[in-house]
PDB file of C-alpha atoms in Angstrom:
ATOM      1  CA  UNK A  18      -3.880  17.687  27.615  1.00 53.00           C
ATOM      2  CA  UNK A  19      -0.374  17.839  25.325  1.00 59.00           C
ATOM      3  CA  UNK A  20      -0.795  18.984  22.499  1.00 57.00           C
ATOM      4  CA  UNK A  21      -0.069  15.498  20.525  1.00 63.00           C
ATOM      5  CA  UNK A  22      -2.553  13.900  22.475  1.00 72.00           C
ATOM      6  CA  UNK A  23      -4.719  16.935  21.653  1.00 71.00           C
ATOM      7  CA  UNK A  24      -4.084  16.765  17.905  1.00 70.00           C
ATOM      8  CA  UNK A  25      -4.847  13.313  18.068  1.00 75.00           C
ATOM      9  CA  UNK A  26      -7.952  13.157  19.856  1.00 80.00           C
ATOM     10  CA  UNK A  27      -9.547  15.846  17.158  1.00 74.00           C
ATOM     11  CA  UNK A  28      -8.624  13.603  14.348  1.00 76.00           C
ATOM     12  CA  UNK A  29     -10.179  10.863  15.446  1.00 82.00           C
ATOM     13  CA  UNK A  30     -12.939  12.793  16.382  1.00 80.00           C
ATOM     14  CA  UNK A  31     -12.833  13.973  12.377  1.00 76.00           C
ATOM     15  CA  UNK A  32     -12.578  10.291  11.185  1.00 78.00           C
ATOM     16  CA  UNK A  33     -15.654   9.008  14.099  1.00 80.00           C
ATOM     17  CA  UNK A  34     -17.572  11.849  12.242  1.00 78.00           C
ATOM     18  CA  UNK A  35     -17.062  11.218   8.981  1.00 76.00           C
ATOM     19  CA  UNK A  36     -17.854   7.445   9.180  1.00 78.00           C
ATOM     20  CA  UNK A  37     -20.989   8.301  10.881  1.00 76.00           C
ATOM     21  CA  UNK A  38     -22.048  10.777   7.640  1.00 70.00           C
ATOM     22  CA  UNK A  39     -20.457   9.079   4.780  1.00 67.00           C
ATOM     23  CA  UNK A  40     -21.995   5.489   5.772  1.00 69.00           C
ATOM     24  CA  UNK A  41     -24.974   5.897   8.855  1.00 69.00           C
ATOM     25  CA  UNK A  42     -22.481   3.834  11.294  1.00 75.00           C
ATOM     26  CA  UNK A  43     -23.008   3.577  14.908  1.00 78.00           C
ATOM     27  CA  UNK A  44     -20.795   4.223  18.142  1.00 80.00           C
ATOM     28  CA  UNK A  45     -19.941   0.719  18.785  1.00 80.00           C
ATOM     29  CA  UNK A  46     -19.160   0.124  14.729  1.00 80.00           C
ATOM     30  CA  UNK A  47     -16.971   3.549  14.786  1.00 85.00           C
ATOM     31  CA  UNK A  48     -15.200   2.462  17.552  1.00 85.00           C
ATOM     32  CA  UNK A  49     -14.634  -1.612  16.365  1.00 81.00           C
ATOM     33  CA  UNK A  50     -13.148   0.639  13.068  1.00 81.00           C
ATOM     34  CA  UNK A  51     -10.859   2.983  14.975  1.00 84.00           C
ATOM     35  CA  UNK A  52      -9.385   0.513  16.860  1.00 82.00           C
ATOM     36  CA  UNK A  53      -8.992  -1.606  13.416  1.00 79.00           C
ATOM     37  CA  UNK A  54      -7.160   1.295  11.655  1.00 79.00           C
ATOM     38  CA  UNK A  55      -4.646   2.096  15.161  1.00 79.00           C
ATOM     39  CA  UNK A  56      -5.070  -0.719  17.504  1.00 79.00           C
ATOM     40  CA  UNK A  57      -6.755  -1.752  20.278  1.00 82.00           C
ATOM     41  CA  UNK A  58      -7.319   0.617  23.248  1.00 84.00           C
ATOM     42  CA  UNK A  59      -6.697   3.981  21.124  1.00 83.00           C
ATOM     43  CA  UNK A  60      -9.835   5.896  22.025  1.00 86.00           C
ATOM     44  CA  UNK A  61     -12.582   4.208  24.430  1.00 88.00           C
ATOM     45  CA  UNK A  62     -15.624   3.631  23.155  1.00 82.00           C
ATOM     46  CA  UNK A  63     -17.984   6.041  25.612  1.00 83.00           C
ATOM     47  CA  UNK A  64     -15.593   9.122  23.480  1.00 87.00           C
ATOM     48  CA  UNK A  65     -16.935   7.909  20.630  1.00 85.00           C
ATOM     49  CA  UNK A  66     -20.620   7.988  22.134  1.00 82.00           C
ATOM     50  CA  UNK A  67     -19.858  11.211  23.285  1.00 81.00           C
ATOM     51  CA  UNK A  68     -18.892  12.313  19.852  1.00 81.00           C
ATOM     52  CA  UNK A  69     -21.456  11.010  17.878  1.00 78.00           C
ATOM     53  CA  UNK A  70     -24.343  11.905  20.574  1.00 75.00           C
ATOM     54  CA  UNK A  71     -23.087  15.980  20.537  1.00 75.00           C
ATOM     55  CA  UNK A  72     -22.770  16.097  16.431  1.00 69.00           C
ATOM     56  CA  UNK A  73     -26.908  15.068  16.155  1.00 60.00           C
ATOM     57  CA  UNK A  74     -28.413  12.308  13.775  1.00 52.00           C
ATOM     58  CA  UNK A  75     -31.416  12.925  11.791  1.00 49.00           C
ATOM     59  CA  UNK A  76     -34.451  10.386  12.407  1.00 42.00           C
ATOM     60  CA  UNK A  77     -35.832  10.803   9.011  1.00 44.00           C
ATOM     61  CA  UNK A  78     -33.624   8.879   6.734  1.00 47.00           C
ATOM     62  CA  UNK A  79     -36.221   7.085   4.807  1.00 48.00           C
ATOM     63  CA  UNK A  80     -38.131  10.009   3.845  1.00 63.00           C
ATOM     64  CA  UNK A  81     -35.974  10.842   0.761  1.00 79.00           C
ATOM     65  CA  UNK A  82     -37.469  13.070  -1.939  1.00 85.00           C
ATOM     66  CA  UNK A  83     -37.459  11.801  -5.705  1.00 88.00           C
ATOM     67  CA  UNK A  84     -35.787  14.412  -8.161  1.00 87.00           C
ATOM     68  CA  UNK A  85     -38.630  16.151 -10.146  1.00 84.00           C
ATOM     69  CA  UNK A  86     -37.140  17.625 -13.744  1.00 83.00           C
ATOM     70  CA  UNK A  87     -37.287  20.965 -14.522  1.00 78.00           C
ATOM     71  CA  UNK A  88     -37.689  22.651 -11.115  1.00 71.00           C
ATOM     72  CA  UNK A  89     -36.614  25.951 -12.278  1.00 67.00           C
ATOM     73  CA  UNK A  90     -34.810  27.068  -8.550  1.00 65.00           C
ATOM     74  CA  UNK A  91     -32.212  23.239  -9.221  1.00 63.00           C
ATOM     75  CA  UNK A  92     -31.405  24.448 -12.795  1.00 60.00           C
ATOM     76  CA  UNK A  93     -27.829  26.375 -13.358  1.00 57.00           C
ATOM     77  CA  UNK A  94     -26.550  26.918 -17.130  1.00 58.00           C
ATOM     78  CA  UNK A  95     -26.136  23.550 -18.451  1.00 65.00           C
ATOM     79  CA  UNK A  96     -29.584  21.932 -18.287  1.00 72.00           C
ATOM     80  CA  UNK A  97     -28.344  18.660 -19.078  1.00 85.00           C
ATOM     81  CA  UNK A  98     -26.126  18.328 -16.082  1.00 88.00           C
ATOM     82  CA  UNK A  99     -28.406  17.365 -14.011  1.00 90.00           C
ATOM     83  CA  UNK A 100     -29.831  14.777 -16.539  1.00 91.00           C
ATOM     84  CA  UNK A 101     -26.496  13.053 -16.993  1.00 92.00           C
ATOM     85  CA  UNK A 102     -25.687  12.322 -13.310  1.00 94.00           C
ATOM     86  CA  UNK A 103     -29.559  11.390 -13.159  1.00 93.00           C
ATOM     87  CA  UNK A 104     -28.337   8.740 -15.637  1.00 92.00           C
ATOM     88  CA  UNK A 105     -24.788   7.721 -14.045  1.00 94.00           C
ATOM     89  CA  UNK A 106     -27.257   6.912 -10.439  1.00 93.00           C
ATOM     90  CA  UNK A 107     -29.411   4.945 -12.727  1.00 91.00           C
ATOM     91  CA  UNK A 108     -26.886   2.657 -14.300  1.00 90.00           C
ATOM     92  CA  UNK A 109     -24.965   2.506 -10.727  1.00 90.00           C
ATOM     93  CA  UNK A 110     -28.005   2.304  -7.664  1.00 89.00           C
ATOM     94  CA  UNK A 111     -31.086   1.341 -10.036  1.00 87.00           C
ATOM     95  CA  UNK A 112     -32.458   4.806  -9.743  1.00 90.00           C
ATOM     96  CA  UNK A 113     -32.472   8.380 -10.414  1.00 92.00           C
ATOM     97  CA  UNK A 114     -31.322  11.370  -8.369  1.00 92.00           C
ATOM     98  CA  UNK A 115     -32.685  12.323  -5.017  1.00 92.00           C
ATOM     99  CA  UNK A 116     -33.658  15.966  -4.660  1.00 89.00           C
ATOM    100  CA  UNK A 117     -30.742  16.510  -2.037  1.00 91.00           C
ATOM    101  CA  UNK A 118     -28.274  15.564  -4.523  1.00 93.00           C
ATOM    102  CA  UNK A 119     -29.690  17.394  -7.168  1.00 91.00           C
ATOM    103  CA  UNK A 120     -29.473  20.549  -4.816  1.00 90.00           C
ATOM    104  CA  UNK A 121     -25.880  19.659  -4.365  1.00 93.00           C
ATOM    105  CA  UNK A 122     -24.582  18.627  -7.576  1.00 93.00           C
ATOM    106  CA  UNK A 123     -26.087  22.249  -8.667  1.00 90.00           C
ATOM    107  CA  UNK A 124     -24.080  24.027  -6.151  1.00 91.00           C
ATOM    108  CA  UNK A 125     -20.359  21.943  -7.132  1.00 93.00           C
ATOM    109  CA  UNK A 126     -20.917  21.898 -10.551  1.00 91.00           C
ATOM    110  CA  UNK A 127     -18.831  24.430 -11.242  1.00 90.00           C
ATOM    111  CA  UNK A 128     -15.822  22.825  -8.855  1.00 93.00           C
ATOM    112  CA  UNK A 129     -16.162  19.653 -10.129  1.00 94.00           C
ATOM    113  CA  UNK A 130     -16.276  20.548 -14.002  1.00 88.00           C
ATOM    114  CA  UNK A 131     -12.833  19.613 -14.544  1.00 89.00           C
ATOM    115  CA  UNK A 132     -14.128  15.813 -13.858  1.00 93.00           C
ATOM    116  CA  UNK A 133     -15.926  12.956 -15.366  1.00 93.00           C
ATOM    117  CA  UNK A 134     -19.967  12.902 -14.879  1.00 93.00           C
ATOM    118  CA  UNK A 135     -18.936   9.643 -12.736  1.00 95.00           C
ATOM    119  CA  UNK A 136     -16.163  11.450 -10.504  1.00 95.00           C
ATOM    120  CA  UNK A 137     -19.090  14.226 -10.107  1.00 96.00           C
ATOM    121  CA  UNK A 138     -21.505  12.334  -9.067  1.00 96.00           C
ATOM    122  CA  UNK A 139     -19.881  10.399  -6.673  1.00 96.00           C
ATOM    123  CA  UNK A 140     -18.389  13.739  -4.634  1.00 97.00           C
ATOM    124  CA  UNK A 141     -21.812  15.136  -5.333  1.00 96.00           C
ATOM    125  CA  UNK A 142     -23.493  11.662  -3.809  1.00 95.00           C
ATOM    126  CA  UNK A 143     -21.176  11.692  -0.948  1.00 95.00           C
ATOM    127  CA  UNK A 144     -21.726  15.536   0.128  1.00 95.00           C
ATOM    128  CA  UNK A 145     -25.908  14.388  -0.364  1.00 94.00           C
ATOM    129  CA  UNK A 146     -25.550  11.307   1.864  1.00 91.00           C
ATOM    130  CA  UNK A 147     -23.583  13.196   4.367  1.00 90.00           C
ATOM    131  CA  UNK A 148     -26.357  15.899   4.884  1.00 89.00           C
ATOM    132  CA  UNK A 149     -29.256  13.516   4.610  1.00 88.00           C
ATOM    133  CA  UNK A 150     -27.422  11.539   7.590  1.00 83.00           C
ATOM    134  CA  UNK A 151     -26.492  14.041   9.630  1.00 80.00           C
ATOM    135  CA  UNK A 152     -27.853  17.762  11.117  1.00 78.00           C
ATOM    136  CA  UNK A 153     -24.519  18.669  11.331  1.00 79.00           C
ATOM    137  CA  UNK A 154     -22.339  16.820   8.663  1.00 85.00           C
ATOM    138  CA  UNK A 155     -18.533  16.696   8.676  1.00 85.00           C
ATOM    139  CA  UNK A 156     -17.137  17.656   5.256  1.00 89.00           C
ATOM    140  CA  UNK A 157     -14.141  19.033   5.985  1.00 85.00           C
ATOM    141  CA  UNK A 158     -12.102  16.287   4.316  1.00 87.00           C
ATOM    142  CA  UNK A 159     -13.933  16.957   1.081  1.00 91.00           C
ATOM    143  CA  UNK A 160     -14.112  20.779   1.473  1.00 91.00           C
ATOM    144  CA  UNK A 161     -10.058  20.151   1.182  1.00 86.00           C
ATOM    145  CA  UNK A 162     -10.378  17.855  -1.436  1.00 89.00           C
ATOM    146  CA  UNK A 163     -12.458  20.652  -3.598  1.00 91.00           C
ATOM    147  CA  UNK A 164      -9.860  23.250  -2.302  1.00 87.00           C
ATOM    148  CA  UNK A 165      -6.775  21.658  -3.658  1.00 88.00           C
ATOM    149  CA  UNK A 166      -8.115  19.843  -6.272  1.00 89.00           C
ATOM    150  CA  UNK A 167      -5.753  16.842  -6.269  1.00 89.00           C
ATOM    151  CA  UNK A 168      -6.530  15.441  -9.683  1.00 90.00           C
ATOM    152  CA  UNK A 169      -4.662  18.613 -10.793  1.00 86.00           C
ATOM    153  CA  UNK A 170      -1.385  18.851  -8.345  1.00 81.00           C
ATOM    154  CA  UNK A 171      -2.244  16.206  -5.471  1.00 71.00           C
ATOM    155  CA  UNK A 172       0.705  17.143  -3.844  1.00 77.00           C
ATOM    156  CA  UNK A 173      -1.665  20.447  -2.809  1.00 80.00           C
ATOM    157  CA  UNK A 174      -3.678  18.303  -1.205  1.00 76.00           C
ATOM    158  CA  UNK A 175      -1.172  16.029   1.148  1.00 76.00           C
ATOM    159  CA  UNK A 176       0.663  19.658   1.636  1.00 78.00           C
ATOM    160  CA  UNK A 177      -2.514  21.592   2.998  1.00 76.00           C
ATOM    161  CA  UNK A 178      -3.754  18.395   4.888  1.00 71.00           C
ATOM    162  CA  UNK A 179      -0.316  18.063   7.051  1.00 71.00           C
ATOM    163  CA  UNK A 180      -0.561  21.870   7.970  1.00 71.00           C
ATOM    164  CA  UNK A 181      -4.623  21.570   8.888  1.00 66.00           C
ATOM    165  CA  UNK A 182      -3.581  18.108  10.872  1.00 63.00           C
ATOM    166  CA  UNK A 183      -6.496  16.409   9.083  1.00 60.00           C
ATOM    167  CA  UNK A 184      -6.387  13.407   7.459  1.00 58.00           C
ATOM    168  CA  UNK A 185      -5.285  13.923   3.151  1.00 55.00           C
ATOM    169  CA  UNK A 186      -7.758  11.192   2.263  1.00 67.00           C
ATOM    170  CA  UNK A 187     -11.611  11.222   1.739  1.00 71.00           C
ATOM    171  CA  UNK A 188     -13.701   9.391   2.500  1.00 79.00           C
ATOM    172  CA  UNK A 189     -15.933   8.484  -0.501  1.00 90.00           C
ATOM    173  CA  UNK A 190     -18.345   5.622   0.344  1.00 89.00           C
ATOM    174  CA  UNK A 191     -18.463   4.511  -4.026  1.00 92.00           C
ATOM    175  CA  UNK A 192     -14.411   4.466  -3.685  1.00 92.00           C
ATOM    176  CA  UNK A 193     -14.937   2.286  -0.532  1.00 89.00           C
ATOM    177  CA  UNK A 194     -14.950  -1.672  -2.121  1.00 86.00           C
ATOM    178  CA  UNK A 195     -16.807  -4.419  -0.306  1.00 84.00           C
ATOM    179  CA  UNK A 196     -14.111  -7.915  -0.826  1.00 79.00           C
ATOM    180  CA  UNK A 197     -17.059  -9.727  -2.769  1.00 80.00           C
ATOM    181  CA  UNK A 198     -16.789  -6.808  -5.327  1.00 83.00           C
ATOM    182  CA  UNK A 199     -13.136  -6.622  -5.438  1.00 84.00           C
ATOM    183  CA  UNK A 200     -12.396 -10.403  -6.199  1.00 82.00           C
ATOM    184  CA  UNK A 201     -11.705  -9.759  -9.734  1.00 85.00           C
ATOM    185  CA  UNK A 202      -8.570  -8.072  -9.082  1.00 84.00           C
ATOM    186  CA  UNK A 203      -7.377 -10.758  -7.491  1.00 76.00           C
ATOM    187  CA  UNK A 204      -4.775 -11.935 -10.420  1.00 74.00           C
ATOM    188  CA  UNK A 205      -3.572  -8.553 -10.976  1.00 76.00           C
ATOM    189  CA  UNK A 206      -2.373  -7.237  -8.195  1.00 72.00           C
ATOM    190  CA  UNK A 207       0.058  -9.354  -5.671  1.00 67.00           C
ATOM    191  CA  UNK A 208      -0.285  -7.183  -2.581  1.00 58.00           C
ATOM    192  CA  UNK A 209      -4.415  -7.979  -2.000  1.00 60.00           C
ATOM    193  CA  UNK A 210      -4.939  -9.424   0.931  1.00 66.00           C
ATOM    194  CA  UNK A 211      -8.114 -10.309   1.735  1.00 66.00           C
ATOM    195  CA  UNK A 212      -8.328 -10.055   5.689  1.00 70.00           C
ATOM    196  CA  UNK A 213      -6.820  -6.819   5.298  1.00 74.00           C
ATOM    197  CA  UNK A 214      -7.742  -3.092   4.536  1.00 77.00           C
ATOM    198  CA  UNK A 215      -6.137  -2.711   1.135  1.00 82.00           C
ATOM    199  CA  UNK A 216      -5.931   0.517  -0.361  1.00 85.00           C
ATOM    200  CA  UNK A 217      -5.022   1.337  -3.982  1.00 88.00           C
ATOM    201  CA  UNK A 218      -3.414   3.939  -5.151  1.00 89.00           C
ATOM    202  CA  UNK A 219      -5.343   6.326  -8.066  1.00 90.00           C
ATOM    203  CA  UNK A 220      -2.288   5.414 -11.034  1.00 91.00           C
ATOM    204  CA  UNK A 221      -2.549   1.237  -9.651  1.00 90.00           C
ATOM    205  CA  UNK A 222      -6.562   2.384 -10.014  1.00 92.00           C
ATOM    206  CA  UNK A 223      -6.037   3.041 -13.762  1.00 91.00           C
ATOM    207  CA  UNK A 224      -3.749   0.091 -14.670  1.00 90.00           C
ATOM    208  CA  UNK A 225      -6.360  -2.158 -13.426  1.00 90.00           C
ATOM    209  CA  UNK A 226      -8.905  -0.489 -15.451  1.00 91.00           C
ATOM    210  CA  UNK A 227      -7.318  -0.846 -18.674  1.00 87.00           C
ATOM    211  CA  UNK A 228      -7.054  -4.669 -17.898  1.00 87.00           C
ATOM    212  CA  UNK A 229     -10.060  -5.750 -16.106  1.00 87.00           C
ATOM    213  CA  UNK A 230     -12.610  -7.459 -18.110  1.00 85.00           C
ATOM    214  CA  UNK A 231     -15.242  -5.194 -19.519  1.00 83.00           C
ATOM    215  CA  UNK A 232     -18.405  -7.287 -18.147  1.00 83.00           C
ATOM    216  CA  UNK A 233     -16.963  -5.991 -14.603  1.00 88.00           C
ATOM    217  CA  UNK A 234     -18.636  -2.633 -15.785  1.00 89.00           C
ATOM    218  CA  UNK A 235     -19.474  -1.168 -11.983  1.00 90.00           C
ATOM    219  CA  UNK A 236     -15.692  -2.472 -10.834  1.00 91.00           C
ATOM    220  CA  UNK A 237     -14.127  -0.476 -13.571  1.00 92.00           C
ATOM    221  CA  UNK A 238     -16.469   2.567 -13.273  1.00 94.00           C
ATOM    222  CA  UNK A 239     -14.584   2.835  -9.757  1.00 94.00           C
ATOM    223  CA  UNK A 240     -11.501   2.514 -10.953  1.00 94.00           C
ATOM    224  CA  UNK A 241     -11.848   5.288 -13.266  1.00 95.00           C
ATOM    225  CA  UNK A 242     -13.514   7.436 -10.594  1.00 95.00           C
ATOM    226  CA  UNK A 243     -10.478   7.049  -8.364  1.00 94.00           C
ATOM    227  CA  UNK A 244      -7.860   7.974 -11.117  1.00 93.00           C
ATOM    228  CA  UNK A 245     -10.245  11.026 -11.749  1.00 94.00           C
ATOM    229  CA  UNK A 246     -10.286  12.583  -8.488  1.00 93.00           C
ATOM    230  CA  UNK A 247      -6.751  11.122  -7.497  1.00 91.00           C
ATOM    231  CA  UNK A 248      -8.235   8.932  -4.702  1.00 91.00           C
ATOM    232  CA  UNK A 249      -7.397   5.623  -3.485  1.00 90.00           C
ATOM    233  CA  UNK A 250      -9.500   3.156  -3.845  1.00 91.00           C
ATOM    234  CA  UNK A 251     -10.436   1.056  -0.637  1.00 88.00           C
ATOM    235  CA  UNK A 252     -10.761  -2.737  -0.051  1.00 86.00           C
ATOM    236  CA  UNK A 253     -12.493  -3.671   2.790  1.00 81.00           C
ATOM    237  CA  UNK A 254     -11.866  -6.881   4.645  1.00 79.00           C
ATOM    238  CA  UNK A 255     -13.662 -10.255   3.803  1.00 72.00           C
ATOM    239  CA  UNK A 256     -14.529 -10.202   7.189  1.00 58.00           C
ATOM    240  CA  UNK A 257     -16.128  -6.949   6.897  1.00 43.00           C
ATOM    241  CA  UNK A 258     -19.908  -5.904   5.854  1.00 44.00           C
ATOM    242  CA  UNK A 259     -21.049  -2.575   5.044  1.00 42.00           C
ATOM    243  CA  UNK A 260     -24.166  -0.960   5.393  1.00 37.00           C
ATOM    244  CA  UNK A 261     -25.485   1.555   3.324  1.00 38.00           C
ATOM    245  CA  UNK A 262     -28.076   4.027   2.820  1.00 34.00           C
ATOM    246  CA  UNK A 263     -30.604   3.775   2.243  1.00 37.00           C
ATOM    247  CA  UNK A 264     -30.465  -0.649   2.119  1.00 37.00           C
ATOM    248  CA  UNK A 265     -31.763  -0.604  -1.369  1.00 36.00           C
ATOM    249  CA  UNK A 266     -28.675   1.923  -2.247  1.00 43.00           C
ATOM    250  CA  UNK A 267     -26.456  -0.928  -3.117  1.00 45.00           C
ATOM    251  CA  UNK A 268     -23.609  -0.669  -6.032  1.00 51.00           C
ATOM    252  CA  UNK A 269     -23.614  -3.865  -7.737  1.00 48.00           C
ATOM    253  CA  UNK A 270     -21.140  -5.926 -10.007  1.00 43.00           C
ATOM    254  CA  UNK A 271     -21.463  -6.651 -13.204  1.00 43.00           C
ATOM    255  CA  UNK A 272     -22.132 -10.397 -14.778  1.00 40.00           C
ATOM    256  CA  UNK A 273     -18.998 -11.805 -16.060  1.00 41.00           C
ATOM    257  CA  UNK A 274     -18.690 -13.324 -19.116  1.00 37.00           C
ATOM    258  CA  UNK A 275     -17.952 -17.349 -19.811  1.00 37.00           C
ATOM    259  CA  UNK A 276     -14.113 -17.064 -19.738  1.00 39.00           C
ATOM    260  CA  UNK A 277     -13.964 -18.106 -24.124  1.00 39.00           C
ATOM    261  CA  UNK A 278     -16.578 -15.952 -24.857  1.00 39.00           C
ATOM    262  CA  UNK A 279     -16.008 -12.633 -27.023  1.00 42.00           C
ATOM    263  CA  UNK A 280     -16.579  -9.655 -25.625  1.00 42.00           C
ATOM    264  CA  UNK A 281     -17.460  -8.278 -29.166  1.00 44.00           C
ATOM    265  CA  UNK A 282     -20.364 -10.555 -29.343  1.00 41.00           C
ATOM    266  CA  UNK A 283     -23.784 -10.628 -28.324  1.00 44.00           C
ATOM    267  CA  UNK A 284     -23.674 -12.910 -25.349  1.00 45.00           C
ATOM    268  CA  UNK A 285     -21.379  -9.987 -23.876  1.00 43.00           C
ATOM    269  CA  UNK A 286     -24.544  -7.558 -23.863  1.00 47.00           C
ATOM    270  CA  UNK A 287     -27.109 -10.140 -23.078  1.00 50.00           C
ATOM    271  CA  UNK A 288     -25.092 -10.999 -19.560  1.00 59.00           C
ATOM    272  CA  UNK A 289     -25.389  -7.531 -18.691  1.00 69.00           C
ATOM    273  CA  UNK A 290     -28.646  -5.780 -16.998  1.00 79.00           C
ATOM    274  CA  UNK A 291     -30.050  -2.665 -17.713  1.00 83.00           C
ATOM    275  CA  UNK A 292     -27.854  -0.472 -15.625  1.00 83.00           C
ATOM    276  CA  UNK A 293     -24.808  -2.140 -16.702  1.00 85.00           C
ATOM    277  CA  UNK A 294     -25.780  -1.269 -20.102  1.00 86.00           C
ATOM    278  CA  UNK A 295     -26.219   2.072 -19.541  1.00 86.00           C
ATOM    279  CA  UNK A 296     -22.945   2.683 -18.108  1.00 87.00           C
ATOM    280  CA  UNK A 297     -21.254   0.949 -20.955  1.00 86.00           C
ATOM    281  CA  UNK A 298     -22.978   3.720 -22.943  1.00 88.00           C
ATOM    282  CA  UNK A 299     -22.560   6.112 -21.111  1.00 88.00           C
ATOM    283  CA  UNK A 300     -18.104   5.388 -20.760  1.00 84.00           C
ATOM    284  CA  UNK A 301     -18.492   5.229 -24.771  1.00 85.00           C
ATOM    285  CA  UNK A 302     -19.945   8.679 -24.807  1.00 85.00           C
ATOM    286  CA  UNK A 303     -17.356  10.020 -22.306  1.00 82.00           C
ATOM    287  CA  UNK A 304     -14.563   8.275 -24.431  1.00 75.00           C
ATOM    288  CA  UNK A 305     -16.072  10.364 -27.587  1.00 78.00           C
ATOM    289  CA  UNK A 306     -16.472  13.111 -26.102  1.00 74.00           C
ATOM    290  CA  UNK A 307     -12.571  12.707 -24.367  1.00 69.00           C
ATOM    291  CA  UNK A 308     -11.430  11.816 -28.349  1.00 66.00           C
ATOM    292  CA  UNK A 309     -12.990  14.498 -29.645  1.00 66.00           C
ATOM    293  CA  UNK A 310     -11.591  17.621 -27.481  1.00 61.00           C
ATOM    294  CA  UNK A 311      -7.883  15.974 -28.369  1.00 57.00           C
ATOM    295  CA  UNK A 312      -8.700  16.067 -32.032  1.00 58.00           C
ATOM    296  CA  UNK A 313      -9.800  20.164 -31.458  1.00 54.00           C
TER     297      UNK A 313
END
């Protein structure tokens, strides 16, 4: 086989894997996806089989372990670490850490401490999901990620992607946007299409934050994890469903506000359910804590 055809066979092979970690899909899905993203008749769908059959699936998805505080072998320097992500998967899936992720946000703490506790826990949820889906998980695209660190010199990233011939983009399932969640930033940005794949990039990610109303609270969360970790974030078709594990594992929107009512008032909080709320207090912490190391 040429080599092109070669190089291009083991990156698809990388992307079949990946969507089959990152979000539980099937053969027949992974294929219907590849030949979305590079048109029809680029890889047959018995490959993909093949692929997917050889990597092994795990059978016991469902069987996923509550967190239980203050197991002294999950516990590294900063007890509270744990506690806060605990708190950013309440206000975002409705409830608290699964033991796999605490194992793993304990082991990328330290890489990820130059990040927001919402950029950590969604690398730290993605690297869980991966392994819960999978008995042999691909993670080579967020290995690379941890590697070069993009939100400090992303061009590290693109640079050490060409030469490994592996795709410079992640693929973070809370950075991946279903259409009915992305319909408020539909009068900001011109170039959403909604039958299309839209991708945005992480400094369009942080305009939109800074203008999107503040009842979106989950929508803007997002946004600020993609300018954190210098990922784009992803718009999926309105054609397109996604599904997630495990079913319950769904991130929500928030309740909008009447269009004339003030934010500043009460009505703001009382359209807003628990979890919402806690994220909202949870950003104002992170902006306090942001103000305060400027100030020292």
């Amino acid at each position: 086989m040429p080599s092109g055809r070669r190089e291009r066979s083991d990156r698809l092979r990388q992307e079949s894997l990946v969507l089959k970690d990152s979000e539980g899909w099937g053969a027949v899905r992974i294929h219907r996806e590849l030949e979305r993203r590079y048109g029809a008749g680029v890889v047959s769908q018995r490959a993909v089989s093949k692929w997917i059959a050889a990597s092994g699936t795990k059978t016991q998805r469902d069987e996923l372990l509550p967190w239980r505080k203050w197991q002294p072998e999950l516990w590294q320097q900063d007890a509270g670490y744990l506690l806060r992500l605990d708190l950013v998967s309440h206000g975002l899936l409705g409830r608290g850490l699964y033991e796999e992720e605490a194992r793993w946000a304990t082991r990328l703490e330290l890489a990820l401490q130059s990040v927001s506790v919402f950029a950590q826990w969604a690398v730290v949820e993605e690297y869980a999901r991966r392994h819960i889906n999978s008995e042999t998980p691909t993670t080579d695209d967020l290995d690379l990620m941890l590697a070069t660190r993009p939100w400090r010199d992303e061009g590290l990233l693109e640079r050490t992607a060409r030469q490994a011939g592996v795709g410079s983009t992640p693929t973070i399932r809370t950075l991946v946007l279903p259409h009915t969640m992305a319909w408020p930033l539909l009068k900001h940005i011109s170039l959403f299409k909604p039958d299309i794949l839209t991708a945005l990039a992480p400094r369009v990610a942080k305009r939109l934050f800074e203008h999107i109303d503040r009842a979106f609270v989950v929508l803007r969360v997002v946004l600020h994890i993609s300018h954190e970790l210098q990922q784009p974030v992803i718009i999926q078709p309105r054609s397109n469903t996604t599904e997630h594990y495990p079913p319950s594992d769904e991130i929500g929107i928030g309740t909008k506000c009447s269009d004339d009512a003030d934010p500043n008032e009460t009505q703001f909080e009382k359209s807003l359910s628990e979890e919402a709320l806690l994220l909202q207090d949870l950003f104002q912490a992170l902006d306090r804590d942001r103000r305060q190391s400027i100030d020292e």
